[in-house]
mmCIF file of C-alpha atoms in Angstrom:
data_model
loop_
_atom_site.group_PDB
_atom_site.id
_atom_site.type_symbol
_atom_site.label_atom_id
_atom_site.label_comp_id
_atom_site.label_asym_id
_atom_site.label_seq_id
_atom_site.Cartn_x
_atom_site.Cartn_y
_atom_site.Cartn_z
ATOM 1 C CA MET A 295 -28.169 88.288 21.298
ATOM 2 C CA PRO A 296 -25.251 86.926 22.902
ATOM 3 C CA ASP A 297 -21.326 87.941 21.564
ATOM 4 C CA GLU A 298 -20.713 84.575 19.258
ATOM 5 C CA THR A 299 -16.312 84.330 20.014
ATOM 6 C CA ALA A 300 -18.061 85.069 23.878
ATOM 7 C CA ILE A 301 -20.085 81.293 23.421
ATOM 8 C CA ALA A 302 -17.404 80.198 21.347
ATOM 9 C CA ALA A 303 -14.773 80.462 25.010
ATOM 10 C CA PRO A 304 -15.330 77.671 27.991
ATOM 11 C CA PRO A 305 -18.333 78.070 29.473
ATOM 12 C CA VAL A 306 -17.967 79.964 32.724
ATOM 13 C CA PRO A 307 -17.563 76.782 35.433
ATOM 14 C CA VAL A 308 -20.517 77.709 37.743
ATOM 15 C CA GLN A 309 -20.509 74.996 40.389
ATOM 16 C CA GLY A 310 -23.983 75.738 42.066
ATOM 17 C CA LEU A 311 -25.737 77.905 43.703
ATOM 18 C CA HIS A 312 -23.912 80.228 46.532
ATOM 19 C CA HIS A 313 -27.163 82.760 47.627
ATOM 20 C CA PHE A 314 -30.386 83.967 45.964
ATOM 21 C CA ALA A 315 -30.825 87.193 47.767
ATOM 22 C CA TRP A 316 -33.898 89.218 48.274
ATOM 23 C CA ARG A 317 -34.949 92.494 49.774
ATOM 24 C CA CYS A 318 -36.722 92.021 52.823
ATOM 25 C CA ARG A 319 -39.442 94.427 55.140
ATOM 26 C CA ASP A 320 -37.815 93.347 58.878
ATOM 27 C CA SER A 321 -34.673 91.189 59.181
ATOM 28 C CA GLU A 322 -36.190 89.812 63.087
ATOM 29 C CA GLU A 323 -39.877 88.823 61.575
ATOM 30 C CA THR A 324 -38.025 87.093 58.256
ATOM 31 C CA ARG A 325 -35.526 85.882 61.226
ATOM 32 C CA ARG A 326 -38.267 83.954 62.627
ATOM 33 C CA PHE A 327 -40.034 82.656 59.743
ATOM 34 C CA TYR A 328 -36.696 81.388 57.446
ATOM 35 C CA GLU A 329 -34.282 80.000 61.386
ATOM 36 C CA ASP A 330 -37.905 78.998 63.509
ATOM 37 C CA LEU A 331 -40.304 77.590 60.709
ATOM 38 C CA LEU A 332 -38.535 76.244 58.630
ATOM 39 C CA GLY A 333 -35.080 75.734 60.227
ATOM 40 C CA LEU A 334 -32.634 77.478 58.476
ATOM 41 C CA PRO A 335 -30.288 78.214 60.127
ATOM 42 C CA LEU A 336 -28.515 82.248 60.768
ATOM 43 C CA THR A 337 -25.436 81.779 59.282
ATOM 44 C CA HIS A 338 -24.143 85.026 58.676
ATOM 45 C CA VAL A 339 -24.065 88.842 59.024
ATOM 46 C CA ILE A 340 -23.703 91.606 57.667
ATOM 47 C CA LYS A 341 -23.704 95.305 58.227
ATOM 48 C CA SER A 342 -22.665 98.693 56.301
ATOM 49 C CA ASP A 343 -23.183 102.091 55.685
ATOM 50 C CA HIS A 344 -22.525 101.585 52.231
ATOM 51 C CA VAL A 345 -23.101 99.058 49.121
ATOM 52 C CA PRO A 346 -19.308 97.702 48.379
ATOM 53 C CA SER A 347 -20.478 97.226 44.877
ATOM 54 C CA THR A 348 -21.023 100.615 44.224
ATOM 55 C CA GLY A 349 -19.913 102.437 46.927
ATOM 56 C CA GLU A 350 -24.019 103.997 47.622
ATOM 57 C CA TYR A 351 -24.751 104.930 51.329
ATOM 58 C CA CYS A 352 -28.084 102.913 52.169
ATOM 59 C CA PRO A 353 -27.369 101.432 56.150
ATOM 60 C CA TYR A 354 -28.033 97.984 55.457
ATOM 61 C CA VAL A 355 -28.286 94.646 57.208
ATOM 62 C CA HIS A 356 -27.334 90.871 55.002
ATOM 63 C CA ILE A 357 -28.378 88.032 56.594
ATOM 64 C CA PHE A 358 -28.223 84.384 55.519
ATOM 65 C CA PHE A 359 -29.810 81.220 56.539
ATOM 66 C CA GLN A 360 -27.769 77.994 55.603
ATOM 67 C CA MET A 361 -29.374 75.363 53.713
ATOM 68 C CA ARG A 362 -27.604 71.515 53.906
ATOM 69 C CA ASP A 363 -26.004 71.569 50.538
ATOM 70 C CA GLY A 364 -24.163 74.445 51.818
ATOM 71 C CA SER A 365 -26.195 77.516 49.597
ATOM 72 C CA TYR A 366 -28.027 79.952 50.865
ATOM 73 C CA ILE A 367 -30.568 82.098 51.303
ATOM 74 C CA ALA A 368 -30.399 85.789 51.828
ATOM 75 C CA PHE A 369 -31.564 88.772 52.869
ATOM 76 C CA PHE A 370 -31.363 93.055 52.885
ATOM 77 C CA ASP A 371 -33.615 94.794 55.042
ATOM 78 C CA LEU A 372 -32.763 98.411 54.071
ATOM 79 C CA GLY A 373 -34.253 99.513 57.746
ATOM 80 C CA ASP A 374 -37.444 101.069 56.270
ATOM 81 C CA ASP A 375 -39.938 98.608 56.619
ATOM 82 C CA ILE A 376 -40.918 98.703 52.962
ATOM 83 C CA ALA A 377 -40.715 94.665 51.264
ATOM 84 C CA ALA A 378 -40.062 94.496 47.782
ATOM 85 C CA LEU A 379 -43.387 94.920 45.415
ATOM 86 C CA PRO A 380 -44.135 92.728 43.108
ATOM 87 C CA SER A 381 -43.705 92.814 39.245
ATOM 88 C CA PRO A 382 -47.233 94.641 38.370
ATOM 89 C CA ASN A 383 -46.130 92.431 35.155
ATOM 90 C CA THR A 384 -45.482 89.200 36.250
ATOM 91 C CA PRO A 385 -48.869 86.971 37.888
ATOM 92 C CA ALA A 386 -48.074 85.925 41.289
ATOM 93 C CA TRP A 387 -47.246 82.777 41.021
ATOM 94 C CA VAL A 388 -44.318 82.936 38.650
ATOM 95 C CA ASN A 389 -42.006 84.285 40.588
ATOM 96 C CA HIS A 390 -40.900 81.582 42.903
ATOM 97 C CA ILE A 391 -38.024 79.950 44.939
ATOM 98 C CA ALA A 392 -38.619 75.842 44.911
ATOM 99 C CA LEU A 393 -36.384 74.380 47.875
ATOM 100 C CA ARG A 394 -35.731 70.612 47.949
ATOM 101 C CA VAL A 395 -37.273 68.258 50.079
ATOM 102 C CA GLU A 396 -35.779 65.172 51.070
ATOM 103 C CA SER A 397 -39.308 63.087 50.717
ATOM 104 C CA VAL A 398 -42.730 62.999 49.750
ATOM 105 C CA GLU A 399 -42.933 62.513 53.345
ATOM 106 C CA ALA A 400 -40.960 65.637 54.785
ATOM 107 C CA LEU A 401 -43.069 67.434 51.995
ATOM 108 C CA MET A 402 -46.442 66.586 54.058
ATOM 109 C CA ALA A 403 -44.405 67.143 57.644
ATOM 110 C CA ALA A 404 -44.249 70.455 56.191
ATOM 111 C CA LYS A 405 -47.111 71.558 54.941
ATOM 112 C CA SER A 406 -48.421 71.063 58.408
ATOM 113 C CA ARG A 407 -46.100 72.757 60.478
ATOM 114 C CA LEU A 408 -46.361 76.167 58.285
ATOM 115 C CA GLU A 409 -50.359 75.109 58.448
ATOM 116 C CA ALA A 410 -49.891 75.192 62.313
ATOM 117 C CA ALA A 411 -48.136 78.076 62.618
ATOM 118 C CA GLY A 412 -50.506 80.233 60.135
ATOM 119 C CA VAL A 413 -49.400 79.427 56.892
ATOM 120 C CA GLU A 414 -51.360 79.548 54.113
ATOM 121 C CA VAL A 415 -49.895 76.269 51.967
ATOM 122 C CA LEU A 416 -51.259 75.906 48.342
ATOM 123 C CA GLY A 417 -50.708 71.670 47.308
ATOM 124 C CA PRO A 418 -49.235 69.258 47.691
ATOM 125 C CA THR A 419 -49.304 69.411 43.590
ATOM 126 C CA ASP A 420 -48.461 66.294 41.126
ATOM 127 C CA HIS A 421 -45.739 68.126 38.580
ATOM 128 C CA HIS A 422 -45.239 64.900 36.744
ATOM 129 C CA ILE A 423 -41.521 64.717 38.436
ATOM 130 C CA ILE A 424 -41.539 66.739 41.133
ATOM 131 C CA ALA A 425 -44.450 67.195 44.044
ATOM 132 C CA SER A 426 -44.375 70.529 45.607
ATOM 133 C CA ILE A 427 -46.271 73.033 47.766
ATOM 134 C CA TYR A 428 -46.853 76.567 47.692
ATOM 135 C CA PHE A 429 -46.830 79.623 50.646
ATOM 136 C CA PHE A 430 -45.721 82.984 50.588
ATOM 137 C CA ASP A 431 -42.911 84.322 52.936
ATOM 138 C CA PRO A 432 -43.577 87.029 55.761
ATOM 139 C CA ASN A 433 -42.006 89.209 52.722
ATOM 140 C CA GLY A 434 -44.226 88.267 49.885
ATOM 141 C CA ILE A 435 -41.738 85.990 48.588
ATOM 142 C CA ARG A 436 -43.426 82.719 46.758
ATOM 143 C CA LEU A 437 -41.741 80.064 47.995
ATOM 144 C CA GLU A 438 -42.437 76.500 46.635
ATOM 145 C CA LEU A 439 -40.898 73.280 48.321
ATOM 146 C CA THR A 440 -40.508 69.695 46.524
ATOM 147 C CA THR A 441 -39.390 67.003 46.088
ATOM 148 C CA PRO A 442 -38.349 64.610 42.904
ATOM 149 C CA THR A 443 -40.993 61.541 42.705
ATOM 150 C CA VAL A 444 -39.351 59.911 39.600
ATOM 151 C CA PRO A 445 -35.454 58.245 39.675
ATOM 152 C CA PRO A 446 -32.885 60.254 38.202
ATOM 153 C CA SER A 447 -33.357 57.822 35.164
ATOM 154 C CA GLU A 448 -36.309 58.834 34.230
ATOM 155 C CA MET A 449 -34.765 63.239 34.267
ATOM 156 C CA ASP A 450 -31.731 61.858 32.244
ATOM 157 C CA ALA A 451 -34.455 61.271 29.718
ATOM 158 C CA HIS A 452 -36.471 64.192 30.592
ATOM 159 C CA ALA A 453 -32.774 66.310 29.356
ATOM 160 C CA LEU A 454 -32.440 64.624 26.300
ATOM 161 C CA LYS A 455 -35.837 66.016 25.635
ATOM 162 C CA ALA A 456 -35.386 69.502 26.454
ATOM 163 C CA ARG A 457 -33.558 71.266 23.233
ATOM 164 C CA ALA A 458 -36.566 69.706 21.610
ATOM 165 C CA ALA A 459 -39.123 71.089 23.628
ATOM 166 C CA LEU A 460 -37.510 74.843 24.076
ATOM 167 C CA ASP A 461 -37.628 74.956 19.959
ATOM 168 C CA ALA A 462 -40.621 73.925 19.901
ATOM 169 C CA TRP A 463 -41.888 76.484 21.938
ATOM 170 C CA SER A 464 -40.224 78.875 20.269
ATOM 171 C CA GLY A 465 -42.009 78.404 17.007
ATOM 172 C CA ARG A 466 -45.266 78.451 19.431
ATOM 173 C CA LYS A 467 -44.604 81.676 20.979
ATOM 174 C CA ALA A 468 -43.624 83.394 17.534
ATOM 175 C CA GLU A 469 -47.086 81.826 16.451
ATOM 176 C CA LEU A 470 -48.925 83.339 19.550
ATOM 177 C CA ARG A 471 -46.854 86.832 18.631
ATOM 178 C CA ARG A 472 -48.353 86.892 14.789
ATOM 179 C CA ALA A 473 -52.114 86.103 16.328
ATOM 180 C CA ALA A 474 -51.708 88.894 18.847
ATOM 181 C CA HIS A 475 -50.866 91.522 16.329
ATOM 182 C CA GLY A 476 -52.969 89.896 13.600
#
């Protein structure tokens, strides 16, 4: 549990996502997928032999692809041709990055483009507030392309009920735990 005095302090002024970083097997293979296929321009490359935050020796390249809102998806190529392993305790569909496109038409055009490039795509899936397609990048990272299908007012109505819905799940989760441990 967080310290109550920390909660009482003003919240952290998070303004948005700067970047999400993941390990990649090969930076050029990753560039071809994100820049050539998805259209996200490669905008920055950092090469170093030492990790700035820890000082640890680990030669790497850190590559950044910019999205239209100014945020980035980034990758580390550690030079060993190894991709990050999936989590052994988590189903493959859970951990993913969802990227927003502007319309259902853009979503379907992306699906066609991906499939034409030999990428297996699931969907579209109707999530009642968004429509999505799912696929994996060359590193085994699950990606979702999604677009809203309801007006902002409907999302605002959902936001008003979000805390109650989470509280209800927490109660159900407690019941599931009790049933599992008999």
